[in-house]
Amino acid sequence: MRIMRAAFASRFDDVDPLAALTVGEQPEPILPHDDWVTLRVTASSLNQHDLWSLRGVGLRAEQLPMILGCDAAGVDPDGNEMVVYPVVPTPGDPRGMTILSEHFPGTLAERVAVPRSNLLPLPAGLAAADAACLPTAWLTAWRMLTAKGRVADADAVLVQGAGGGVATAAVTLAVAMGKRVYATSRDATKRERVAELGATAVEPGARLPERVDVVIETVGAATFDHSLKSAAPGARIVVSGATAGHEPKVNLRRVFAMQLEILGTSMGTPDELATLLTFCAERRVRPVVDSVVPFSRVGDAFARLHSGAVFGKVVIDHEA
Ligand SMILES: NC(=O)c1ccc[n+]([C@@H]2O[C@H](COP(=O)([O-])OP(=O)(O)OC[C@H]3O[C@@H](n4cnc5c(N)ncnc54)[C@H](OP(=O)(O)O)[C@@H]3O)[C@@H](O)[C@H]2O)c1
């Protein structure tokens, strides 16, 4: 059995997820089916999902150790540079699918096994480190704006919690699509940075100069009432996460009187990821990268994400 370096959950810790992270050696992945291949990972990026896994959300003790990581770019067995689509059909899971690191080992390793059809070509002009930011947070933001939010029909967009990976993606993409974008953050430095991306930055709860047609919600309880109050008649409030609590109070009178749509979404399709990759390559849109950390210091990368200070994606360089 060949071994490789990997970052994995060796136990669960709800209070201190960083204590449940181990960086060490794991067996190289076994291909579970004939149509699976092994990718040599060159770059990956972290998501809140990785911290939730360390807390034990979505994993059972008998699945440990579990290699973490949903996002990656790398080189396939034929030498082609590819990007990983992280959603894998999983019979037996109630959703019919899982995301890498939930059932199958994740991307924070030298190698990851995936169905061949989960590999998309890295477009010319896009660096592997940038592409490794796109498959989870950016794909989620893309679907929130396009298929769910129907942003093509919108003039103005509100993005709550401007520092997160999904939020910075939504701001960047909506600005690139020519929309008026408002973004909230509790933090003055993050408000400055999101303004540099082209958004009008406001404090959480602040009255906007206009009502918006699409709201991008990943914060949850702390911002949901503001999302409802900021929505124009017929607006779409699209939810893909609830970092600050999943049980907000919802003013239903406002929902029906303003004919609002509250839409849940998770990830996106392989075709949507391919469209997003092309959009970024052709429009020269690049992900907002908080920091690039060598794999040898992957623990520091987790600590940075856990600190809440990140602005954009934390990228792991697997070749350093
Ligand atoms: N469904 C999917 O497919 C999918 C994919 C990716 C992510 N997600 C989910 O989406 C959520 C966002 O993830 P992310 O990695 O983009 O960002 P994140 O790191 O979870 O942060 C999002 C923002 O939440 C705000 N926030 C956090 N705690 C808060 C509090 N107590 N009060 C007010 N605001 C608070 C922060 O805004 P400020 O500091 O700027 O105020 C932060 O920038 C997560 O829950 C994640 O699990 C879902």
JSON list of N, CA, C and O in Angstrom, two decimals, residues 265-317:
[
{"chain": "A", "resi": 265, "resn": "THR", "atom": "N", "xyz": [-30.49, 26.53, -2.03]},
{"chain": "A", "resi": 265, "resn": "THR", "atom": "CA", "xyz": [-29.68, 25.91, -3.08]},
{"chain": "A", "resi": 265, "resn": "THR", "atom": "C", "xyz": [-28.40, 25.37, -2.48]},
{"chain": "A", "resi": 265, "resn": "THR", "atom": "O", "xyz": [-27.96, 25.79, -1.41]},
{"chain": "A", "resi": 266, "resn": "SER", "atom": "N", "xyz": [-27.83, 24.42, -3.17]},
{"chain": "A", "resi": 266, "resn": "SER", "atom": "CA", "xyz": [-26.59, 23.80, -2.73]},
{"chain": "A", "resi": 266, "resn": "SER", "atom": "C", "xyz": [-25.76, 23.45, -3.95]},
{"chain": "A", "resi": 266, "resn": "SER", "atom": "O", "xyz": [-26.26, 22.80, -4.87]},
{"chain": "A", "resi": 267, "resn": "MET", "atom": "N", "xyz": [-24.53, 23.92, -3.97]},
{"chain": "A", "resi": 267, "resn": "MET", "atom": "CA", "xyz": [-23.59, 23.61, -5.06]},
{"chain": "A", "resi": 267, "resn": "MET", "atom": "C", "xyz": [-24.19, 23.96, -6.43]},
{"chain": "A", "resi": 267, "resn": "MET", "atom": "O", "xyz": [-24.89, 24.94, -6.56]},
{"chain": "A", "resi": 268, "resn": "GLY", "atom": "N", "xyz": [-23.94, 23.15, -7.46]},
{"chain": "A", "resi": 268, "resn": "GLY", "atom": "CA", "xyz": [-24.44, 23.40, -8.82]},
{"chain": "A", "resi": 268, "resn": "GLY", "atom": "C", "xyz": [-24.14, 22.17, -9.64]},
{"chain": "A", "resi": 268, "resn": "GLY", "atom": "O", "xyz": [-23.63, 21.17, -9.12]},
{"chain": "A", "resi": 269, "resn": "THR", "atom": "N", "xyz": [-24.44, 22.24, -10.92]},
{"chain": "A", "resi": 269, "resn": "THR", "atom": "CA", "xyz": [-24.24, 21.07, -11.80]},
{"chain": "A", "resi": 269, "resn": "THR", "atom": "C", "xyz": [-22.86, 21.13, -12.45]},
{"chain": "A", "resi": 269, "resn": "THR", "atom": "O", "xyz": [-22.23, 22.20, -12.49]},
{"chain": "A", "resi": 270, "resn": "PRO", "atom": "N", "xyz": [-22.41, 20.01, -13.05]},
{"chain": "A", "resi": 270, "resn": "PRO", "atom": "CA", "xyz": [-21.14, 20.05, -13.79]},
{"chain": "A", "resi": 270, "resn": "PRO", "atom": "C", "xyz": [-21.18, 21.07, -14.93]},
{"chain": "A", "resi": 270, "resn": "PRO", "atom": "O", "xyz": [-20.20, 21.77, -15.19]},
{"chain": "A", "resi": 271, "resn": "ASP", "atom": "N", "xyz": [-22.34, 21.16, -15.62]},
{"chain": "A", "resi": 271, "resn": "ASP", "atom": "CA", "xyz": [-22.45, 22.14, -16.71]},
{"chain": "A", "resi": 271, "resn": "ASP", "atom": "C", "xyz": [-22.31, 23.56, -16.19]},
{"chain": "A", "resi": 271, "resn": "ASP", "atom": "O", "xyz": [-21.71, 24.42, -16.83]},
{"chain": "A", "resi": 272, "resn": "GLU", "atom": "N", "xyz": [-22.90, 23.82, -15.01]},
{"chain": "A", "resi": 272, "resn": "GLU", "atom": "CA", "xyz": [-22.77, 25.17, -14.43]},
{"chain": "A", "resi": 272, "resn": "GLU", "atom": "C", "xyz": [-21.31, 25.46, -14.07]},
{"chain": "A", "resi": 272, "resn": "GLU", "atom": "O", "xyz": [-20.83, 26.58, -14.26]},
{"chain": "A", "resi": 273, "resn": "LEU", "atom": "N", "xyz": [-20.59, 24.45, -13.57]},
{"chain": "A", "resi": 273, "resn": "LEU", "atom": "CA", "xyz": [-19.17, 24.68, -13.25]},
{"chain": "A", "resi": 273, "resn": "LEU", "atom": "C", "xyz": [-18.38, 24.95, -14.53]},
{"chain": "A", "resi": 273, "resn": "LEU", "atom": "O", "xyz": [-17.53, 25.85, -14.57]},
{"chain": "A", "resi": 274, "resn": "ALA", "atom": "N", "xyz": [-18.70, 24.21, -15.60]},
{"chain": "A", "resi": 274, "resn": "ALA", "atom": "CA", "xyz": [-18.02, 24.45, -16.88]},
{"chain": "A", "resi": 274, "resn": "ALA", "atom": "C", "xyz": [-18.30, 25.87, -17.38]},
{"chain": "A", "resi": 274, "resn": "ALA", "atom": "O", "xyz": [-17.39, 26.57, -17.86]},
{"chain": "A", "resi": 275, "resn": "THR", "atom": "N", "xyz": [-19.55, 26.32, -17.24]},
{"chain": "A", "resi": 275, "resn": "THR", "atom": "CA", "xyz": [-19.91, 27.68, -17.68]},
{"chain": "A", "resi": 275, "resn": "THR", "atom": "C", "xyz": [-19.18, 28.72, -16.83]},
{"chain": "A", "resi": 275, "resn": "THR", "atom": "O", "xyz": [-18.68, 29.73, -17.34]},
{"chain": "A", "resi": 276, "resn": "LEU", "atom": "N", "xyz": [-19.09, 28.47, -15.53]},
{"chain": "A", "resi": 276, "resn": "LEU", "atom": "CA", "xyz": [-18.39, 29.39, -14.63]},
{"chain": "A", "resi": 276, "resn": "LEU", "atom": "C", "xyz": [-16.90, 29.48, -14.98]},
{"chain": "A", "resi": 276, "resn": "LEU", "atom": "O", "xyz": [-16.32, 30.58, -15.02]},
{"chain": "A", "resi": 277, "resn": "LEU", "atom": "N", "xyz": [-16.28, 28.32, -15.25]},
{"chain": "A", "resi": 277, "resn": "LEU", "atom": "CA", "xyz": [-14.85, 28.31, -15.62]},
{"chain": "A", "resi": 277, "resn": "LEU", "atom": "C", "xyz": [-14.64, 29.14, -16.89]},
{"chain": "A", "resi": 277, "resn": "LEU", "atom": "O", "xyz": [-13.71, 29.96, -16.96]},
{"chain": "A", "resi": 278, "resn": "THR", "atom": "N", "xyz": [-15.52, 28.95, -17.87]},
{"chain": "A", "resi": 278, "resn": "THR", "atom": "CA", "xyz": [-15.40, 29.71, -19.13]},
{"chain": "A", "resi": 278, "resn": "THR", "atom": "C", "xyz": [-15.61, 31.19, -18.87]},
{"chain": "A", "resi": 278, "resn": "THR", "atom": "O", "xyz": [-14.87, 32.04, -19.40]},
{"chain": "A", "resi": 279, "resn": "PHE", "atom": "N", "xyz": [-16.64, 31.53, -18.06]},
{"chain": "A", "resi": 279, "resn": "PHE", "atom": "CA", "xyz": [-16.93, 32.93, -17.75]},
{"chain": "A", "resi": 279, "resn": "PHE", "atom": "C", "xyz": [-15.69, 33.59, -17.13]},
{"chain": "A", "resi": 279, "resn": "PHE", "atom": "O", "xyz": [-15.28, 34.69, -17.54]},
{"chain": "A", "resi": 280, "resn": "CYS", "atom": "N", "xyz": [-15.08, 32.91, -16.16]},
{"chain": "A", "resi": 280, "resn": "CYS", "atom": "CA", "xyz": [-13.91, 33.49, -15.48]},
{"chain": "A", "resi": 280, "resn": "CYS", "atom": "C", "xyz": [-12.74, 33.64, -16.44]},
{"chain": "A", "resi": 280, "resn": "CYS", "atom": "O", "xyz": [-12.05, 34.67, -16.43]},
{"chain": "A", "resi": 281, "resn": "ALA", "atom": "N", "xyz": [-12.51, 32.63, -17.28]},
{"chain": "A", "resi": 281, "resn": "ALA", "atom": "CA", "xyz": [-11.38, 32.68, -18.20]},
{"chain": "A", "resi": 281, "resn": "ALA", "atom": "C", "xyz": [-11.59, 33.78, -19.24]},
{"chain": "A", "resi": 281, "resn": "ALA", "atom": "O", "xyz": [-10.69, 34.60, -19.49]},
{"chain": "A", "resi": 282, "resn": "GLU", "atom": "N", "xyz": [-12.79, 33.82, -19.84]},
{"chain": "A", "resi": 282, "resn": "GLU", "atom": "CA", "xyz": [-13.03, 34.76, -20.95]},
{"chain": "A", "resi": 282, "resn": "GLU", "atom": "C", "xyz": [-13.19, 36.19, -20.47]},
{"chain": "A", "resi": 282, "resn": "GLU", "atom": "O", "xyz": [-12.75, 37.14, -21.13]},
{"chain": "A", "resi": 283, "resn": "ARG", "atom": "N", "xyz": [-13.82, 36.38, -19.31]},
{"chain": "A", "resi": 283, "resn": "ARG", "atom": "CA", "xyz": [-14.08, 37.74, -18.80]},
{"chain": "A", "resi": 283, "resn": "ARG", "atom": "C", "xyz": [-12.97, 38.23, -17.88]},
{"chain": "A", "resi": 283, "resn": "ARG", "atom": "O", "xyz": [-13.08, 39.29, -17.28]},
{"chain": "A", "resi": 284, "resn": "ARG", "atom": "N", "xyz": [-11.92, 37.42, -17.76]},
{"chain": "A", "resi": 284, "resn": "ARG", "atom": "CA", "xyz": [-10.78, 37.75, -16.88]},
{"chain": "A", "resi": 284, "resn": "ARG", "atom": "C", "xyz": [-11.22, 38.03, -15.45]},
{"chain": "A", "resi": 284, "resn": "ARG", "atom": "O", "xyz": [-10.70, 38.92, -14.77]},
{"chain": "A", "resi": 285, "resn": "VAL", "atom": "N", "xyz": [-12.23, 37.28, -15.02]},
{"chain": "A", "resi": 285, "resn": "VAL", "atom": "CA", "xyz": [-12.67, 37.37, -13.62]},
{"chain": "A", "resi": 285, "resn": "VAL", "atom": "C", "xyz": [-11.84, 36.39, -12.81]},
{"chain": "A", "resi": 285, "resn": "VAL", "atom": "O", "xyz": [-11.69, 35.23, -13.20]},
{"chain": "A", "resi": 286, "resn": "ARG", "atom": "N", "xyz": [-11.26, 36.85, -11.71]},
{"chain": "A", "resi": 286, "resn": "ARG", "atom": "CA", "xyz": [-10.43, 35.98, -10.89]},
{"chain": "A", "resi": 286, "resn": "ARG", "atom": "C", "xyz": [-10.97, 35.92, -9.48]},
{"chain": "A", "resi": 286, "resn": "ARG", "atom": "O", "xyz": [-11.48, 36.92, -8.97]},
{"chain": "A", "resi": 287, "resn": "PRO", "atom": "N", "xyz": [-10.91, 34.76, -8.83]},
{"chain": "A", "resi": 287, "resn": "PRO", "atom": "CA", "xyz": [-11.42, 34.67, -7.47]},
{"chain": "A", "resi": 287, "resn": "PRO", "atom": "C", "xyz": [-10.65, 35.57, -6.50]},
{"chain": "A", "resi": 287, "resn": "PRO", "atom": "O", "xyz": [-9.48, 35.88, -6.73]},
{"chain": "A", "resi": 288, "resn": "VAL", "atom": "N", "xyz": [-11.34, 35.99, -5.48]},
{"chain": "A", "resi": 288, "resn": "VAL", "atom": "CA", "xyz": [-10.71, 36.77, -4.43]},
{"chain": "A", "resi": 288, "resn": "VAL", "atom": "C", "xyz": [-9.98, 35.78, -3.52]},
{"chain": "A", "resi": 288, "resn": "VAL", "atom": "O", "xyz": [-10.61, 34.90, -2.92]},
{"chain": "A", "resi": 289, "resn": "VAL", "atom": "N", "xyz": [-8.66, 35.92, -3.47]},
{"chain": "A", "resi": 289, "resn": "VAL", "atom": "CA", "xyz": [-7.85, 34.98, -2.69]},
{"chain": "A", "resi": 289, "resn": "VAL", "atom": "C", "xyz": [-7.37, 35.68, -1.43]},
{"chain": "A", "resi": 289, "resn": "VAL", "atom": "O", "xyz": [-6.69, 36.71, -1.49]},
{"chain": "A", "resi": 290, "resn": "ASP", "atom": "N", "xyz": [-7.75, 35.15, -0.28]},
{"chain": "A", "resi": 290, "resn": "ASP", "atom": "CA", "xyz": [-7.31, 35.71, 1.00]},
{"chain": "A", "resi": 290, "resn": "ASP", "atom": "C", "xyz": [-5.83, 35.44, 1.21]},
{"chain": "A", "resi": 290, "resn": "ASP", "atom": "O", "xyz": [-5.06, 36.34, 1.58]},
{"chain": "A", "resi": 291, "resn": "SER", "atom": "N", "xyz": [-5.40, 34.21, 0.96]},
{"chain": "A", "resi": 291, "resn": "SER", "atom": "CA", "xyz": [-4.01, 33.83, 1.19]},
{"chain": "A", "resi": 291, "resn": "SER", "atom": "C", "xyz": [-3.72, 32.52, 0.47]},
{"chain": "A", "resi": 291, "resn": "SER", "atom": "O", "xyz": [-4.64, 31.73, 0.22]},
{"chain": "A", "resi": 292, "resn": "VAL", "atom": "N", "xyz": [-2.46, 32.32, 0.12]},
{"chain": "A", "resi": 292, "resn": "VAL", "atom": "CA", "xyz": [-2.00, 31.06, -0.46]},
{"chain": "A", "resi": 292, "resn": "VAL", "atom": "C", "xyz": [-1.02, 30.45, 0.55]},
{"chain": "A", "resi": 292, "resn": "VAL", "atom": "O", "xyz": [-0.02, 31.09, 0.90]},
{"chain": "A", "resi": 293, "resn": "VAL", "atom": "N", "xyz": [-1.32, 29.26, 1.01]},
{"chain": "A", "resi": 293, "resn": "VAL", "atom": "CA", "xyz": [-0.54, 28.64, 2.08]},
{"chain": "A", "resi": 293, "resn": "VAL", "atom": "C", "xyz": [0.06, 27.33, 1.55]},
{"chain": "A", "resi": 293, "resn": "VAL", "atom": "O", "xyz": [-0.66, 26.54, 0.93]},
{"chain": "A", "resi": 294, "resn": "PRO", "atom": "N", "xyz": [1.37, 27.09, 1.77]},
{"chain": "A", "resi": 294, "resn": "PRO", "atom": "CA", "xyz": [1.92, 25.81, 1.32]},
{"chain": "A", "resi": 294, "resn": "PRO", "atom": "C", "xyz": [1.31, 24.64, 2.10]},
{"chain": "A", "resi": 294, "resn": "PRO", "atom": "O", "xyz": [0.96, 24.79, 3.27]},
{"chain": "A", "resi": 295, "resn": "PHE", "atom": "N", "xyz": [1.23, 23.48, 1.45]},
{"chain": "A", "resi": 295, "resn": "PHE", "atom": "CA", "xyz": [0.61, 22.33, 2.11]},
{"chain": "A", "resi": 295, "resn": "PHE", "atom": "C", "xyz": [1.31, 22.02, 3.44]},
{"chain": "A", "resi": 295, "resn": "PHE", "atom": "O", "xyz": [0.67, 21.58, 4.39]},
{"chain": "A", "resi": 296, "resn": "SER", "atom": "N", "xyz": [2.60, 22.29, 3.50]},
{"chain": "A", "resi": 296, "resn": "SER", "atom": "CA", "xyz": [3.34, 22.00, 4.74]},
{"chain": "A", "resi": 296, "resn": "SER", "atom": "C", "xyz": [2.82, 22.81, 5.92]},
{"chain": "A", "resi": 296, "resn": "SER", "atom": "O", "xyz": [3.09, 22.48, 7.07]},
{"chain": "A", "resi": 297, "resn": "ARG", "atom": "N", "xyz": [2.04, 23.89, 5.65]},
{"chain": "A", "resi": 297, "resn": "ARG", "atom": "CA", "xyz": [1.48, 24.70, 6.74]},
{"chain": "A", "resi": 297, "resn": "ARG", "atom": "C", "xyz": [-0.06, 24.71, 6.67]},
{"chain": "A", "resi": 297, "resn": "ARG", "atom": "O", "xyz": [-0.71, 25.71, 6.98]},
{"chain": "A", "resi": 298, "resn": "VAL", "atom": "N", "xyz": [-0.63, 23.58, 6.27]},
{"chain": "A", "resi": 298, "resn": "VAL", "atom": "CA", "xyz": [-2.08, 23.52, 6.07]},
{"chain": "A", "resi": 298, "resn": "VAL", "atom": "C", "xyz": [-2.83, 23.79, 7.38]},
{"chain": "A", "resi": 298, "resn": "VAL", "atom": "O", "xyz": [-3.93, 24.36, 7.38]},
{"chain": "A", "resi": 299, "resn": "GLY", "atom": "N", "xyz": [-2.21, 23.44, 8.51]},
{"chain": "A", "resi": 299, "resn": "GLY", "atom": "CA", "xyz": [-2.84, 23.73, 9.81]},
{"chain": "A", "resi": 299, "resn": "GLY", "atom": "C", "xyz": [-3.04, 25.23, 10.01]},
{"chain": "A", "resi": 299, "resn": "GLY", "atom": "O", "xyz": [-4.07, 25.67, 10.55]},
{"chain": "A", "resi": 300, "resn": "ASP", "atom": "N", "xyz": [-2.06, 26.03, 9.56]},
{"chain": "A", "resi": 300, "resn": "ASP", "atom": "CA", "xyz": [-2.18, 27.49, 9.66]},
{"chain": "A", "resi": 300, "resn": "ASP", "atom": "C", "xyz": [-3.35, 27.99, 8.80]},
{"chain": "A", "resi": 300, "resn": "ASP", "atom": "O", "xyz": [-4.05, 28.95, 9.15]},
{"chain": "A", "resi": 301, "resn": "ALA", "atom": "N", "xyz": [-3.54, 27.34, 7.65]},
{"chain": "A", "resi": 301, "resn": "ALA", "atom": "CA", "xyz": [-4.63, 27.73, 6.75]},
{"chain": "A", "resi": 301, "resn": "ALA", "atom": "C", "xyz": [-5.98, 27.49, 7.43]},
{"chain": "A", "resi": 301, "resn": "ALA", "atom": "O", "xyz": [-6.89, 28.33, 7.36]},
{"chain": "A", "resi": 302, "resn": "PHE", "atom": "N", "xyz": [-6.12, 26.35, 8.10]},
{"chain": "A", "resi": 302, "resn": "PHE", "atom": "CA", "xyz": [-7.36, 26.07, 8.83]},
{"chain": "A", "resi": 302, "resn": "PHE", "atom": "C", "xyz": [-7.57, 27.10, 9.95]},
{"chain": "A", "resi": 302, "resn": "PHE", "atom": "O", "xyz": [-8.69, 27.55, 10.18]},
{"chain": "A", "resi": 303, "resn": "ALA", "atom": "N", "xyz": [-6.47, 27.44, 10.64]},
{"chain": "A", "resi": 303, "resn": "ALA", "atom": "CA", "xyz": [-6.59, 28.41, 11.75]},
{"chain": "A", "resi": 303, "resn": "ALA", "atom": "C", "xyz": [-7.05, 29.76, 11.20]},
{"chain": "A", "resi": 303, "resn": "ALA", "atom": "O", "xyz": [-7.86, 30.45, 11.83]},
{"chain": "A", "resi": 304, "resn": "ARG", "atom": "N", "xyz": [-6.54, 30.12, 10.04]},
{"chain": "A", "resi": 304, "resn": "ARG", "atom": "CA", "xyz": [-6.94, 31.41, 9.44]},
{"chain": "A", "resi": 304, "resn": "ARG", "atom": "C", "xyz": [-8.44, 31.39, 9.10]},
{"chain": "A", "resi": 304, "resn": "ARG", "atom": "O", "xyz": [-9.15, 32.34, 9.40]},
{"chain": "A", "resi": 305, "resn": "LEU", "atom": "N", "xyz": [-8.91, 30.30, 8.50]},
{"chain": "A", "resi": 305, "resn": "LEU", "atom": "CA", "xyz": [-10.33, 30.22, 8.17]},
{"chain": "A", "resi": 305, "resn": "LEU", "atom": "C", "xyz": [-11.17, 30.27, 9.44]},
{"chain": "A", "resi": 305, "resn": "LEU", "atom": "O", "xyz": [-12.18, 30.96, 9.51]},
{"chain": "A", "resi": 306, "resn": "HIS", "atom": "N", "xyz": [-10.71, 29.57, 10.45]},
{"chain": "A", "resi": 306, "resn": "HIS", "atom": "CA", "xyz": [-11.46, 29.49, 11.71]},
{"chain": "A", "resi": 306, "resn": "HIS", "atom": "C", "xyz": [-11.50, 30.85, 12.42]},
{"chain": "A", "resi": 306, "resn": "HIS", "atom": "O", "xyz": [-12.45, 31.15, 13.15]},
{"chain": "A", "resi": 307, "resn": "SER", "atom": "N", "xyz": [-10.49, 31.69, 12.18]},
{"chain": "A", "resi": 307, "resn": "SER", "atom": "CA", "xyz": [-10.41, 32.99, 12.87]},
{"chain": "A", "resi": 307, "resn": "SER", "atom": "C", "xyz": [-11.54, 33.93, 12.46]},
{"chain": "A", "resi": 307, "resn": "SER", "atom": "O", "xyz": [-11.86, 34.88, 13.17]},
{"chain": "A", "resi": 308, "resn": "GLY", "atom": "N", "xyz": [-12.13, 33.69, 11.29]},
{"chain": "A", "resi": 308, "resn": "GLY", "atom": "CA", "xyz": [-13.20, 34.56, 10.81]},
{"chain": "A", "resi": 308, "resn": "GLY", "atom": "C", "xyz": [-12.67, 35.83, 10.15]},
{"chain": "A", "resi": 308, "resn": "GLY", "atom": "O", "xyz": [-13.45, 36.66, 9.69]},
{"chain": "A", "resi": 309, "resn": "ALA", "atom": "N", "xyz": [-11.35, 35.97, 10.08]},
{"chain": "A", "resi": 309, "resn": "ALA", "atom": "CA", "xyz": [-10.76, 37.19, 9.51]},
{"chain": "A", "resi": 309, "resn": "ALA", "atom": "C", "xyz": [-10.59, 37.11, 8.00]},
{"chain": "A", "resi": 309, "resn": "ALA", "atom": "O", "xyz": [-10.16, 38.09, 7.39]},
{"chain": "A", "resi": 310, "resn": "VAL", "atom": "N", "xyz": [-10.92, 35.98, 7.39]},
{"chain": "A", "resi": 310, "resn": "VAL", "atom": "CA", "xyz": [-10.60, 35.81, 5.97]},
{"chain": "A", "resi": 310, "resn": "VAL", "atom": "C", "xyz": [-11.44, 36.74, 5.09]},
{"chain": "A", "resi": 310, "resn": "VAL", "atom": "O", "xyz": [-12.59, 37.06, 5.41]},
{"chain": "A", "resi": 311, "resn": "PHE", "atom": "N", "xyz": [-10.84, 37.12, 3.99]},
{"chain": "A", "resi": 311, "resn": "PHE", "atom": "CA", "xyz": [-11.57, 37.85, 2.95]},
{"chain": "A", "resi": 311, "resn": "PHE", "atom": "C", "xyz": [-11.30, 37.11, 1.65]},
{"chain": "A", "resi": 311, "resn": "PHE", "atom": "O", "xyz": [-10.23, 37.24, 1.06]},
{"chain": "A", "resi": 312, "resn": "GLY", "atom": "N", "xyz": [-12.25, 36.29, 1.25]},
{"chain": "A", "resi": 312, "resn": "GLY", "atom": "CA", "xyz": [-12.06, 35.47, 0.05]},
{"chain": "A", "resi": 312, "resn": "GLY", "atom": "C", "xyz": [-11.57, 34.07, 0.43]},
{"chain": "A", "resi": 312, "resn": "GLY", "atom": "O", "xyz": [-11.77, 33.61, 1.56]},
{"chain": "A", "resi": 313, "resn": "LYS", "atom": "N", "xyz": [-10.92, 33.42, -0.52]},
{"chain": "A", "resi": 313, "resn": "LYS", "atom": "CA", "xyz": [-10.59, 32.00, -0.37]},
{"chain": "A", "resi": 313, "resn": "LYS", "atom": "C", "xyz": [-9.18, 31.80, 0.19]},
{"chain": "A", "resi": 313, "resn": "LYS", "atom": "O", "xyz": [-8.24, 32.51, -0.16]},
{"chain": "A", "resi": 314, "resn": "VAL", "atom": "N", "xyz": [-9.04, 30.78, 1.02]},
{"chain": "A", "resi": 314, "resn": "VAL", "atom": "CA", "xyz": [-7.72, 30.34, 1.48]},
{"chain": "A", "resi": 314, "resn": "VAL", "atom": "C", "xyz": [-7.31, 29.18, 0.57]},
{"chain": "A", "resi": 314, "resn": "VAL", "atom": "O", "xyz": [-7.98, 28.14, 0.53]},
{"chain": "A", "resi": 315, "resn": "VAL", "atom": "N", "xyz": [-6.22, 29.39, -0.16]},
{"chain": "A", "resi": 315, "resn": "VAL", "atom": "CA", "xyz": [-5.75, 28.41, -1.15]},
{"chain": "A", "resi": 315, "resn": "VAL", "atom": "C", "xyz": [-4.58, 27.63, -0.57]},
{"chain": "A", "resi": 315, "resn": "VAL", "atom": "O", "xyz": [-3.73, 28.19, 0.13]},
{"chain": "A", "resi": 316, "resn": "ILE", "atom": "N", "xyz": [-4.53, 26.33, -0.87]},
{"chain": "A", "resi": 316, "resn": "ILE", "atom": "CA", "xyz": [-3.40, 25.49, -0.45]},
{"chain": "A", "resi": 316, "resn": "ILE", "atom": "C", "xyz": [-2.58, 25.13, -1.69]},
{"chain": "A", "resi": 316, "resn": "ILE", "atom": "O", "xyz": [-3.13, 24.59, -2.67]},
{"chain": "A", "resi": 317, "resn": "ASP", "atom": "N", "xyz": [-1.29, 25.44, -1.62]},
{"chain": "A", "resi": 317, "resn": "ASP", "atom": "CA", "xyz": [-0.37, 25.10, -2.71]},
{"chain": "A", "resi": 317, "resn": "ASP", "atom": "C", "xyz": [0.23, 23.72, -2.41]},
{"chain": "A", "resi": 317, "resn": "ASP", "atom": "O", "xyz": [1.05, 23.58, -1.50]}
]
